[in-house]
Coordinates of C-alpha atoms in Angstrom, one line a residue:
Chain Z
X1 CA 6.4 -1.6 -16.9
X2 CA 7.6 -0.6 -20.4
X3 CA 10.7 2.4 -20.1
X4 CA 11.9 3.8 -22.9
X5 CA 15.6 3.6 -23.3
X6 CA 16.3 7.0 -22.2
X7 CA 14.0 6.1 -19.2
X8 CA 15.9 3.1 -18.3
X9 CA 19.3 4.9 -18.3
X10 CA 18.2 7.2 -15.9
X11 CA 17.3 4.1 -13.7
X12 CA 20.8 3.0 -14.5
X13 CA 22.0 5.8 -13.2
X14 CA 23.8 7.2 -16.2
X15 CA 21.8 10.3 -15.7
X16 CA 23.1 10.8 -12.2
X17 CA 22.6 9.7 -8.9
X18 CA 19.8 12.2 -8.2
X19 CA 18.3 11.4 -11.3
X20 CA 18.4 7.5 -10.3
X21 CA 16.9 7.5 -6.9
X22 CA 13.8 9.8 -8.8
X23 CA 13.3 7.1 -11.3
X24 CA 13.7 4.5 -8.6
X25 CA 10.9 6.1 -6.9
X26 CA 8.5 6.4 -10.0
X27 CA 9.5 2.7 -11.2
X28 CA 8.7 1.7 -7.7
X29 CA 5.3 3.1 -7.7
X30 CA 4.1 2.5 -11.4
X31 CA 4.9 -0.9 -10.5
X32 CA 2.9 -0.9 -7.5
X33 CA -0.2 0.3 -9.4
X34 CA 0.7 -1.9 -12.5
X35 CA 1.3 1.5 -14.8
X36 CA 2.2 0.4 -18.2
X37 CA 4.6 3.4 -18.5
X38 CA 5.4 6.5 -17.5
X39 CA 4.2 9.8 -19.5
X40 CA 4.5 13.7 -19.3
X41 CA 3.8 16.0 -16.9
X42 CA 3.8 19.7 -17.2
X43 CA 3.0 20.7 -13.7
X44 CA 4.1 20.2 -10.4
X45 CA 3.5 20.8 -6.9
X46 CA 5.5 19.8 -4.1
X47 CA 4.4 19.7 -0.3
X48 CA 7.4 20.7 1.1
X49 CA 6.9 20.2 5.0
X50 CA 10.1 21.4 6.5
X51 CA 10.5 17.8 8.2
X52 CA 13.7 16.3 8.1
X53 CA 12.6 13.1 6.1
X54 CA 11.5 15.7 3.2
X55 CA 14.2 17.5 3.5
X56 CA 16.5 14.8 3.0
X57 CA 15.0 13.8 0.0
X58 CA 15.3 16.9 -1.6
X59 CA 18.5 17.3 -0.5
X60 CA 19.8 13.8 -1.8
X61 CA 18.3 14.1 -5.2
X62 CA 19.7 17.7 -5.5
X63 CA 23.2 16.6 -4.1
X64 CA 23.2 13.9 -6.6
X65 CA 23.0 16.1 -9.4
X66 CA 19.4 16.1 -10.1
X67 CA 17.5 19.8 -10.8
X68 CA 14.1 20.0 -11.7
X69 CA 13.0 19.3 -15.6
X70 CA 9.6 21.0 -14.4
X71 CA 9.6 23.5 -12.2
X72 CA 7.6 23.0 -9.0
X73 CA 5.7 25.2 -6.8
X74 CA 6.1 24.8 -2.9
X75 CA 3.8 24.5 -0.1
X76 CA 5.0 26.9 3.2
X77 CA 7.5 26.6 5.9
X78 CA 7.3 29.3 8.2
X79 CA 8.3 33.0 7.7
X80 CA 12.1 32.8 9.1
X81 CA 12.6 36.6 9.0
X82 CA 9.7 37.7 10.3
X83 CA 8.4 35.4 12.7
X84 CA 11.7 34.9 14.9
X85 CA 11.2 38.3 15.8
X86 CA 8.5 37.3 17.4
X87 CA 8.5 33.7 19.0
X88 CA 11.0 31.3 20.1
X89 CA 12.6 28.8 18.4
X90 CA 15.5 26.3 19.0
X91 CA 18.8 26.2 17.0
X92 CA 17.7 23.0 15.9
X93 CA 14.1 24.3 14.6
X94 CA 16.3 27.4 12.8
X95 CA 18.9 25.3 11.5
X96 CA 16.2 23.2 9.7
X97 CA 14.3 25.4 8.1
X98 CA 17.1 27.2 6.6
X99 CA 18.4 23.8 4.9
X100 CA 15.3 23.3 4.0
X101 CA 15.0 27.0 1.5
X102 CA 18.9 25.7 1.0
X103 CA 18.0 22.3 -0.6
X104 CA 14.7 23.7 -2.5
X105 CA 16.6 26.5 -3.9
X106 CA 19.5 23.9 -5.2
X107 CA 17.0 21.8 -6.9
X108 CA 15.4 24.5 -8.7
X109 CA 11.9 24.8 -7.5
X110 CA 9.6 28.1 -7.1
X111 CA 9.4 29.1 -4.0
X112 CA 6.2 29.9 -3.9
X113 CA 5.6 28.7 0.2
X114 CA 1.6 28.8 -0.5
X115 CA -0.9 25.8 -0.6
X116 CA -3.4 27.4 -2.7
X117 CA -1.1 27.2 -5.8
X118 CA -4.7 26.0 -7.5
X119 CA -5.8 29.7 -7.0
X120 CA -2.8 31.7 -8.9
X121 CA 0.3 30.3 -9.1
X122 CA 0.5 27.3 -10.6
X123 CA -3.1 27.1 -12.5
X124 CA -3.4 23.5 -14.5
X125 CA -6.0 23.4 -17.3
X126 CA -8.6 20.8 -18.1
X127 CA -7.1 17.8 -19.0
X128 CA -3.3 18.7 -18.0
X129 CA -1.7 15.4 -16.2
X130 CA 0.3 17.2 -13.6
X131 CA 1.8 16.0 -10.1
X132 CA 0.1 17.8 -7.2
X133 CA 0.6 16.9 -3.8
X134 CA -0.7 19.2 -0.9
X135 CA -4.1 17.2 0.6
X136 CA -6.1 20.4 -0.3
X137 CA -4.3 21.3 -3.3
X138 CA -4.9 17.9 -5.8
X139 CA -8.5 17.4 -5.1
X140 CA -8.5 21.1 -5.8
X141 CA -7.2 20.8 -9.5
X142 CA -8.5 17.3 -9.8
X143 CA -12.6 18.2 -9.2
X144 CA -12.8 21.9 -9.8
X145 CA -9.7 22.8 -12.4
X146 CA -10.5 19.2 -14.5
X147 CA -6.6 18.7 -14.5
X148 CA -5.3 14.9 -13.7
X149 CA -2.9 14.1 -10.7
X150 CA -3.1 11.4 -7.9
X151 CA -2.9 12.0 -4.3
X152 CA 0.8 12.3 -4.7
X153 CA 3.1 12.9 -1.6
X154 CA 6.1 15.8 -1.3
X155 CA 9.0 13.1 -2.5
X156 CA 6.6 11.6 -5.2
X157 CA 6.0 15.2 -6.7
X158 CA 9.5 16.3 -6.7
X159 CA 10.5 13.4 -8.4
X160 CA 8.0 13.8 -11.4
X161 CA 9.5 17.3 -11.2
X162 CA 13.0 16.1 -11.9
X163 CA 12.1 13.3 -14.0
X164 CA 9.1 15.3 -15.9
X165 CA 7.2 12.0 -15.8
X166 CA 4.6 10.3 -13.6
X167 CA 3.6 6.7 -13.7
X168 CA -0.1 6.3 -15.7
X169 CA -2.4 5.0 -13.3
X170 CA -5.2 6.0 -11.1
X171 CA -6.6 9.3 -11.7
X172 CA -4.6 10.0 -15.0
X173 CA -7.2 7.5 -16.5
X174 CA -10.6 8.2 -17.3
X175 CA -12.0 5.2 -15.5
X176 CA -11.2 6.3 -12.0
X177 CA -12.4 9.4 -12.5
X178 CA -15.8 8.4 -12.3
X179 CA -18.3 8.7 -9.6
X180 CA -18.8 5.9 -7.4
X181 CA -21.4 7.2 -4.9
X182 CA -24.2 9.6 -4.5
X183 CA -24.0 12.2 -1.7
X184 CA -27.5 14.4 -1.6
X185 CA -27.0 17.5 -0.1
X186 CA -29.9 19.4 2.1
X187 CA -27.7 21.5 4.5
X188 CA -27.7 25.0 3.4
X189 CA -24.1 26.0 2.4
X190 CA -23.7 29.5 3.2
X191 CA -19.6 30.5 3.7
X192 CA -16.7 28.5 3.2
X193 CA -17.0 27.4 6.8
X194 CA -20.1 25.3 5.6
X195 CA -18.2 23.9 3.0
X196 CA -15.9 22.9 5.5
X197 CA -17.7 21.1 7.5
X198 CA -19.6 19.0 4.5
X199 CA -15.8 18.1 3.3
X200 CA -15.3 16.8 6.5
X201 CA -18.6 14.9 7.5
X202 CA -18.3 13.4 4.1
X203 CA -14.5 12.2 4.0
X204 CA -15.2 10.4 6.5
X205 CA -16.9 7.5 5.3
X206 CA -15.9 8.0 1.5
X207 CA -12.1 6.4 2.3
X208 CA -10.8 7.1 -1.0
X209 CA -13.1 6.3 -3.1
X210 CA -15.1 9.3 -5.5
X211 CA -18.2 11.4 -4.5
X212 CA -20.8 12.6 -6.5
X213 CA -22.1 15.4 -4.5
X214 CA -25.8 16.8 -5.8
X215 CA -27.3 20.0 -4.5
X216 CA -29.5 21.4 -6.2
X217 CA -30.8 24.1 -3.9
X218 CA -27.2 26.2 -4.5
X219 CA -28.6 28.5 -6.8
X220 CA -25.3 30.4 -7.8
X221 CA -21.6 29.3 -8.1
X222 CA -19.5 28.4 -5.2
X223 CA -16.6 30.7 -4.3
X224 CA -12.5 29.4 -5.2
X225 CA -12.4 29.7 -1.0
X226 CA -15.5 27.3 -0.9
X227 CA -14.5 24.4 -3.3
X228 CA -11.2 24.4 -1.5
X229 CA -12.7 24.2 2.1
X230 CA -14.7 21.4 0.7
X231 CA -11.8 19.4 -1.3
X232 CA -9.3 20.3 2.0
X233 CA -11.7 18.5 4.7
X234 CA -12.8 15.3 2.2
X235 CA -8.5 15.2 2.3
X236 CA -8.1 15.4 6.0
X237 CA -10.7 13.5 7.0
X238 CA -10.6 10.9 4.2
X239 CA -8.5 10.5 1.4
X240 CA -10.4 12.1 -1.5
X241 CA -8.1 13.2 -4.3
X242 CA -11.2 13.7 -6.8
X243 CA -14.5 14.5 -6.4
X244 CA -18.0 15.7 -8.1
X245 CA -21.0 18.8 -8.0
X246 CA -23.7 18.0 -10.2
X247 CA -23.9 20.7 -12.4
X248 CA -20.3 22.8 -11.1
X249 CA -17.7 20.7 -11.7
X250 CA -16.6 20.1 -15.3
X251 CA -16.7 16.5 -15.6
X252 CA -19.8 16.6 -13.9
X253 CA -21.9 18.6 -16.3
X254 CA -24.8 15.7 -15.1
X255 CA -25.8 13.4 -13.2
X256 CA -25.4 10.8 -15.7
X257 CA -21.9 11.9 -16.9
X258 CA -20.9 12.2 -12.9
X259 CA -21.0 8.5 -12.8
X260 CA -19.8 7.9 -16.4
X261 CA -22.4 5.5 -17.0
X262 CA -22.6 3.6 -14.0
X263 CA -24.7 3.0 -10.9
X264 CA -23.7 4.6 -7.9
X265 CA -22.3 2.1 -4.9
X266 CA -24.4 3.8 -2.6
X267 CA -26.5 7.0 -1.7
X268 CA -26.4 9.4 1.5
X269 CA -27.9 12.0 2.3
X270 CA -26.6 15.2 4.4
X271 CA -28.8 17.4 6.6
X272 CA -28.8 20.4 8.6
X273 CA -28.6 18.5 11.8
X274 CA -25.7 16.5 10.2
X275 CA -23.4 19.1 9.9
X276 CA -24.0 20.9 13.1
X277 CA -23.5 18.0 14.8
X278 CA -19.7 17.6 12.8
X279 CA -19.1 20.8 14.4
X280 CA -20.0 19.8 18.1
X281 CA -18.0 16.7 17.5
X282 CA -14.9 18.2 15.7
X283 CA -14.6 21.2 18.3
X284 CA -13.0 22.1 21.8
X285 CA -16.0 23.4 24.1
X286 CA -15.7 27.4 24.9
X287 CA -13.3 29.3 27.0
X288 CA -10.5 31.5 27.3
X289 CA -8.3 31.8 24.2
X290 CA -4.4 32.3 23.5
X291 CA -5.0 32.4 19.9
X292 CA -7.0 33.2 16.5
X293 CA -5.6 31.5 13.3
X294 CA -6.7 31.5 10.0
X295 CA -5.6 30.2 6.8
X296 CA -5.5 27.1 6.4
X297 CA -5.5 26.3 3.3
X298 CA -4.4 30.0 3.2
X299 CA -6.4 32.9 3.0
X300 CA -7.3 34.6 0.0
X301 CA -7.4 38.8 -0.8
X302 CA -10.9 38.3 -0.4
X303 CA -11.0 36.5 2.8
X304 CA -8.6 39.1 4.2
X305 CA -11.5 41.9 3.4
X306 CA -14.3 40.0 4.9
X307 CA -12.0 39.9 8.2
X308 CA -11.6 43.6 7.7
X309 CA -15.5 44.0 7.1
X310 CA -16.2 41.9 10.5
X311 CA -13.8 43.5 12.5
X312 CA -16.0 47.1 12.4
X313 CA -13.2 48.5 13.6
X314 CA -12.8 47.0 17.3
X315 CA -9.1 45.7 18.7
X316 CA -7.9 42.3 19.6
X317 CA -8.1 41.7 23.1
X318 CA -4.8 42.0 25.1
X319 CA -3.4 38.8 25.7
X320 CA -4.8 37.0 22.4
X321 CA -3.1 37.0 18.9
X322 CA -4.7 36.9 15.6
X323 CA -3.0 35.5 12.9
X324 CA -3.7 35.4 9.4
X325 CA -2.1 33.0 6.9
X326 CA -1.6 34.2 3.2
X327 CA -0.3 33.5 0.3
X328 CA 2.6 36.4 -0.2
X329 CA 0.3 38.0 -3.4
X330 CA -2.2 38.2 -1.6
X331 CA -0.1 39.4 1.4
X332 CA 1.8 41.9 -1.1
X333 CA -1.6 43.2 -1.9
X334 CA -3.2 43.8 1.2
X335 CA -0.1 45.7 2.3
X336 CA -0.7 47.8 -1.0
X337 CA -4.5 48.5 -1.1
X338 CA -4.2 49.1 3.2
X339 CA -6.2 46.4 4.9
X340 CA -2.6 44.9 6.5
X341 CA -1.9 48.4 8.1
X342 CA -5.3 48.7 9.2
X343 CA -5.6 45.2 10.3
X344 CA -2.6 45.4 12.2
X345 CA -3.5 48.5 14.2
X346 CA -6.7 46.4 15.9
X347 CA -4.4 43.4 16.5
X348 CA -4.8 41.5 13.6
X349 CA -1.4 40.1 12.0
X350 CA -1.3 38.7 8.6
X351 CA 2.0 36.3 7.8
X352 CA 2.8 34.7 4.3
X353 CA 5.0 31.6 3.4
X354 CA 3.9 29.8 6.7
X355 CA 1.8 26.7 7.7
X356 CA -0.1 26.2 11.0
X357 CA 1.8 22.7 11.4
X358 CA 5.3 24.6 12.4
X359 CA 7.4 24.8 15.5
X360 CA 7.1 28.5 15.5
X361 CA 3.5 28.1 16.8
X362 CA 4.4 26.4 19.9
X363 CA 4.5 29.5 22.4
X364 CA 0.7 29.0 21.9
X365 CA 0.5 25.2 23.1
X366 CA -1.3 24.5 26.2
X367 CA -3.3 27.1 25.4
X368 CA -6.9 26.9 23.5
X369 CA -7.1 28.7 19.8
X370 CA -10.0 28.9 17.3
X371 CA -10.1 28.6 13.9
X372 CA -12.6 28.4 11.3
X373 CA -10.7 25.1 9.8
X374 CA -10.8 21.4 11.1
X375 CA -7.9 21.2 9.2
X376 CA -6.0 23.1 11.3
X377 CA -7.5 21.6 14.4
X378 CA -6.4 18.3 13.1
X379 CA -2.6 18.9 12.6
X380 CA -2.1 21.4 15.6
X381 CA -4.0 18.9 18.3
X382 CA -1.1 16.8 17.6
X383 CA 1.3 19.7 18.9
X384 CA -0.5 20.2 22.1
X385 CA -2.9 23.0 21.5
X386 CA -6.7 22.1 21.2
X387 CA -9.2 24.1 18.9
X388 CA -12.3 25.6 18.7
X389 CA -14.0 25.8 15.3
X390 CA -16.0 28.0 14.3
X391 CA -17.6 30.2 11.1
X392 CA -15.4 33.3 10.8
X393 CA -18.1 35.9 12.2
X394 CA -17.6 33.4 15.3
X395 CA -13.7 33.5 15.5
X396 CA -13.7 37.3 14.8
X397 CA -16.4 37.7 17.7
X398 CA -13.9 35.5 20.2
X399 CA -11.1 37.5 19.2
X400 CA -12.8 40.6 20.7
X401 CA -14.0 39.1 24.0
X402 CA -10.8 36.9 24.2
X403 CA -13.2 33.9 24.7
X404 CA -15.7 31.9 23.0
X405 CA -18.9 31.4 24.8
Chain X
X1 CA 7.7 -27.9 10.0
X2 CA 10.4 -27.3 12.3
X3 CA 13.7 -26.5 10.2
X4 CA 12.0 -27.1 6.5
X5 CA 12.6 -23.7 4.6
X6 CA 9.9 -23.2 2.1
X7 CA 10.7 -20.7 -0.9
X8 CA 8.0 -18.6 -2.4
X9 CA 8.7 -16.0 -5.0
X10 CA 7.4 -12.3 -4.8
X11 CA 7.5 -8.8 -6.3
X12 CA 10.4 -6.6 -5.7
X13 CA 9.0 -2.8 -4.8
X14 CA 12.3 -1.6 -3.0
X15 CA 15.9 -3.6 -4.3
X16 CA 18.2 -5.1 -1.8
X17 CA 18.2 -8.1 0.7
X18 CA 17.6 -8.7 4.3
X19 CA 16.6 -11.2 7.0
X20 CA 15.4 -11.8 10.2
X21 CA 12.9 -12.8 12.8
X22 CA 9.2 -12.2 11.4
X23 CA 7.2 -9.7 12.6
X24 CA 3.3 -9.5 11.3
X25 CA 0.6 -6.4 11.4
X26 CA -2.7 -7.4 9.7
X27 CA -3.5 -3.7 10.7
X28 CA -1.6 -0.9 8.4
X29 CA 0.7 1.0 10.1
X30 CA 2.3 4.5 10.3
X31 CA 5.8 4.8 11.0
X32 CA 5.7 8.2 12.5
X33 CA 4.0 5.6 15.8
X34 CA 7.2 4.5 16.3
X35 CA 9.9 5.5 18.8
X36 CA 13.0 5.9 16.1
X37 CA 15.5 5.1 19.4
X38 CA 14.1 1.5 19.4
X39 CA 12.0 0.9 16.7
X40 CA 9.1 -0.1 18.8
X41 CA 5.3 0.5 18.2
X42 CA 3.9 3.1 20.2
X43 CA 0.3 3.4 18.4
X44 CA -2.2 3.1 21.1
X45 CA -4.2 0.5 20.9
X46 CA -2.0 -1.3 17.8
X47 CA -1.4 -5.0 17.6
X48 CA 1.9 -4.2 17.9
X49 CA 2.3 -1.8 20.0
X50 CA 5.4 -2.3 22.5
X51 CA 6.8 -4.5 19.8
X52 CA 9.9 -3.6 18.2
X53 CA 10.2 -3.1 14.2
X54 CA 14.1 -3.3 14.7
X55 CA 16.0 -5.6 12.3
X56 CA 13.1 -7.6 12.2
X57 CA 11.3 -8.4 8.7
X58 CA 7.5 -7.1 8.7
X59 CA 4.7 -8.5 7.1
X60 CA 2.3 -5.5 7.1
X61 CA -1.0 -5.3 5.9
X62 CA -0.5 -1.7 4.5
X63 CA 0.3 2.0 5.4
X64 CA -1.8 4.6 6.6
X65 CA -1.1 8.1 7.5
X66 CA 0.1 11.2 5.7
X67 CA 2.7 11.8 3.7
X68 CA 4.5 14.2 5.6
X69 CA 4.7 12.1 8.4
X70 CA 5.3 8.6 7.0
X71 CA 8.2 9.3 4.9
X72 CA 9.2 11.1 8.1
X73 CA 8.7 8.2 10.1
X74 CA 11.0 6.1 7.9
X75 CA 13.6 8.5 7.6
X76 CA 14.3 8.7 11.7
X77 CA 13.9 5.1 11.9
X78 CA 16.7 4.8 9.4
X79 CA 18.9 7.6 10.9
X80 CA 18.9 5.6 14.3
X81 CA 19.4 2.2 12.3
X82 CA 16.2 0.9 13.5
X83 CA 14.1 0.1 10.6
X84 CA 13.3 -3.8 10.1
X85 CA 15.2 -5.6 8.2
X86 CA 12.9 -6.1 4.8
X87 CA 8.8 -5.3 4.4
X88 CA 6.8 -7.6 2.6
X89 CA 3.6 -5.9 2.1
X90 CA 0.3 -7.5 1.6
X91 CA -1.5 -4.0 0.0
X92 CA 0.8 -1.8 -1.6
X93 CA -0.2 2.0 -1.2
X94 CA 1.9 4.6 -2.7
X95 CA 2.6 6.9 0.6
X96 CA 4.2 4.0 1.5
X97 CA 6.3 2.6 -1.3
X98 CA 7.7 6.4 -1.7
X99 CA 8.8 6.6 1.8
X100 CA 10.6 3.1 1.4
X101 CA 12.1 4.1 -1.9
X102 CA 13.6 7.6 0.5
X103 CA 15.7 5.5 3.0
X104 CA 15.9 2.1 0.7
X105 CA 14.2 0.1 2.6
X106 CA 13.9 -3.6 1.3
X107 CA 10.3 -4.3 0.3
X108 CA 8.4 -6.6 -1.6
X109 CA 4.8 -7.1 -2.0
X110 CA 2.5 -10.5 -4.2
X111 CA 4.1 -13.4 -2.5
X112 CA 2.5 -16.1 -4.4
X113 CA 0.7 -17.1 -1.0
X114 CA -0.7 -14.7 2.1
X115 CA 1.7 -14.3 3.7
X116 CA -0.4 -14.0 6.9
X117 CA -0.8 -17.3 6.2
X118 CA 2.5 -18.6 5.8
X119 CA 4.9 -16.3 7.8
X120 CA 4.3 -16.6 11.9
X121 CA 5.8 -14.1 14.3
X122 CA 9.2 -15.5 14.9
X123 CA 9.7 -17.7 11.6
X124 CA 13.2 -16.8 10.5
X125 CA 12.9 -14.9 7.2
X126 CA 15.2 -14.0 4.1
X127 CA 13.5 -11.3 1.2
X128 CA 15.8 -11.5 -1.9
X129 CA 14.0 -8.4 -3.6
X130 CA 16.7 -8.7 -5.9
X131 CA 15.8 -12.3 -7.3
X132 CA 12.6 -11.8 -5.9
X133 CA 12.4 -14.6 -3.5
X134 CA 11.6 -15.3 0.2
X135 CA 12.5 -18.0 2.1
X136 CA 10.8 -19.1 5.4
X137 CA 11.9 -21.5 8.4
X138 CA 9.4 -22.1 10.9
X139 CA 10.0 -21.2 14.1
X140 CA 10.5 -24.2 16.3

């Protein structure tokens, strides 16, 4: 791999300790990809987790000198102030969260705690090479924003946010950006939910290469909230950094520009039936519920009204709580324009800066929840507290009768 | 073979040196499936599982699993001083070359031969990522 001089006395650690162990980690990947060099990037977005393996990355670069060249956005913890009010948590669980705002705030990222930075904070444009991790986040900028990144993790992304460089390889190249098989869509897409679900179905067998989806029958434009269901589940289920609509996204403007030329590997198609048969297979069966969450990826202002609009006006049923994951814009504005006063007098609590994957949540485990994302299925099983899934007229109806029949 | 130490040379991904007894996955693994107090696999159904990782030198396949929790994987292996001793990778992926760049854990990948064909569970094994060599004694 070719470094420029200034490059290689970072590596040298001239530049600083911090600065060395970022290079180490970019030098270690370009060479693993067989980058020619590093270049630019003028974005970043870093998936902080609030683990102790992140945060000791963070805190070793920032403790070795290093601060960020470009400044990051971050993906959420959990809401320390607020939500220790209302749930226990250990010492331990405290103590780590708090290091982690420490060692962020040291470095000099943004901290933004939302994973939709696609959506309004941090807004790449076409062509842009930028380092986005966040599994819903980068196929997000990648497909529907036309902006370059690879499927980069937390520590990758905060060290092209120190160093300002990533390696060039993968989808910072025009060849990998290509299509490399044909998905034909005949399941009617209604709500992000649906979108969802087609993610999810399709990352499955796509591993990591790049889908050309083609659906004709969606007459008019899909919805932010839709495209990042769709780019959240391929993620999740697969590993799909990049992906194609026919016709929607902007390197997709064709058929025959989708695949760059090519032939596609292979051709599926997706039904009706297919889809409704994901959702058997990727939810709980009914019951009594502990718990409503949503927002994951987090809810938009939008989302936030449609819960509003589905809620006619009837309260939460005692014993179940109904949370609602935001971003804290869209949080600032609901509490403005009166939908999180309202919302919270039938029950309904909305909560920015926090992910479902956090020890905060664990009151709720051993309990059944619902949720309109298999996203969030996926990361809380692990914790111990199964999911039903559901459209959101489905997990606003279950809220209500405190179980889903 | 017994006692005859062949030499190949490899790529170094993570600097550094380190030997012992071999260890080899031809499945990918995640390191968040291990238990960090003894280094051993506890991914059902794994080839490996109830083996431990600990000082040991791996020849993996690959990595699989997220980022949050590989690099996190790594990182409490290291904490407890039970990661193996050096990886030498057979696919490299790049969840798993930044979590061994975290904790600097020794790891090379392109041995000039497969190394599922030339290293054996229990071989002795020395990685020189630095001079980009390793050196392998059949097990008796």
């Amino acid at each position: 791999m070719l470094l420029t001089d200034e490059e290689k006395r970072m590596l040298d650690g001239q530049c600083g300790k911090g600065i060395m162990k970022a290079m180490e980690l970019l030098v270690a990947l370009g060479k693993a990809f067989d980058a020619e060099r590093l270049i630019p990037v003028t974005r970043a977005h870093v998936a902080l987790s609030g683990q102790e393996g992140d945060t000791y990355w963070c805190g070793l670069l920032a403790d070795g000198g290093a601060r960020c060249t470009v400044i990051p956005t971050t993906n959420p913890a959990w809401d320390v102030a607020s939500l220790t009010k209302r749930y226990e948590v250990t010492a331990e669980e405290l103590d780590l969260a708090l290091r982690t705002v420490d060692v962020y705030r040291r470095i000099g990222a943004a901290l933004t705690f939302c994973c939709t930075p696609g959506l309004g904070t941090n807004v790449p444009a076409f062509g842009e090479h930028v380092a986005f991790s966040e599994s819903s986040a980068t196929p997000y900028v990648n497909s529907i924003l036309g902006a370059r990144t690879n499927r980069e993790s937390s520590v990758s992304a905060l060290a092209a946010a120190v160093v300002g460089k990533t390696p060039l390889y993968g989808l910072h190249l025009d060849e990998n950006r290509r299509g490399q098989f044909l998905i034909r869509v005949e399941a009617p897409l209604e709500e992000p939910y649906d979108w969802g679900l087609l993610g999810w179905y399709v990352g499955r067998f796509t591993g990591s290469r790049v889908p050309v989806l083609h659906m004709p029958h969606v007459g008019s434009r899909p919805s932010p909230e839709s495209l990042l269901y769709l780019g959240a589940e391929l993620n999740t289920s697969g590993a799909v950094p990049m992906y194609h609509i026919v016709g929607i996204t902007p390197e997709a403007q064709t058929l025959e520009r989708a695949f760059g030329g090519s032939v596609p590997e292979a051709e599926f198609v997706v039904t009706k039936g297919d889809l409704q048969e994901q959702e058997d297979a990727v939810s709980e069966k009914g019951g009594r519920i502990n718990l409503v969450m949503l927002g994951c990826p987090h809810y938009t202002y939008a989302q936030i009204r449609e819960v509003e609009r589905l809620m006619k006006g009837r309260h939460v049923r005692d014993g179940v709580a109904f949370w609602i994951l935001t971003s804290c814009d869209a949080l600032e504005l609901a509490s403005r324009s009166g939908e999180k006063e309202r919302l919270a007098e039938l029950g309904v609590d909305l909560v920015a800066d926090t992910c479902i994957d956090e020890p905060c949540w664990k009151s709720f485990e051993g309990g059944l929840g619902i949720t309109d994302s298999p996203k969030c299925a996926y990361y809380r099983e692990r914790r111990g507290q199964p999911f039903v899934i559901r459209r959101l007229s489905g997990c606003v109806e279950a809220a209500v009768c405190g179980e889903v029949l | 073979m017994s006692g005859v130490e062949r030499t190949y040379r490899c790529r170094c991904i993570v600097k550094g040196s380190g030997c012992g007894e071999a260890i080899v996955s031809r499945e990918p693994m995640c390191f968040y499936l291990c238990d960090p107090e003894t280094g051993t696999v506890i991914e059902k159904s794994h080839p490996l599982q109830g083996k431990s990782l600990a000082g040991k030198v791996l020849v993996l396949q690959s990595g699989k699993g997220s980022s949050v929790v590989q690099v996190d994987g790594f990182y409490q292996l290291w904490v407890k001083g039970k990661l193996p001793a050096a990886i030498i990778v057979r696919e490299t992926e790049p969840v798993l070359v930044s979590s061994a760049v975290v904790v600097d854990a020794v790891m090379v990948d392109r041995l000039e031969a497969d190394p599922f064909d030339v290293i054996r569970d229990g071989d002795w094994v020395e990685v020189d990522a630095d001079e980009q060599l390793v050196r392998v004694r059949a097990a008796p």
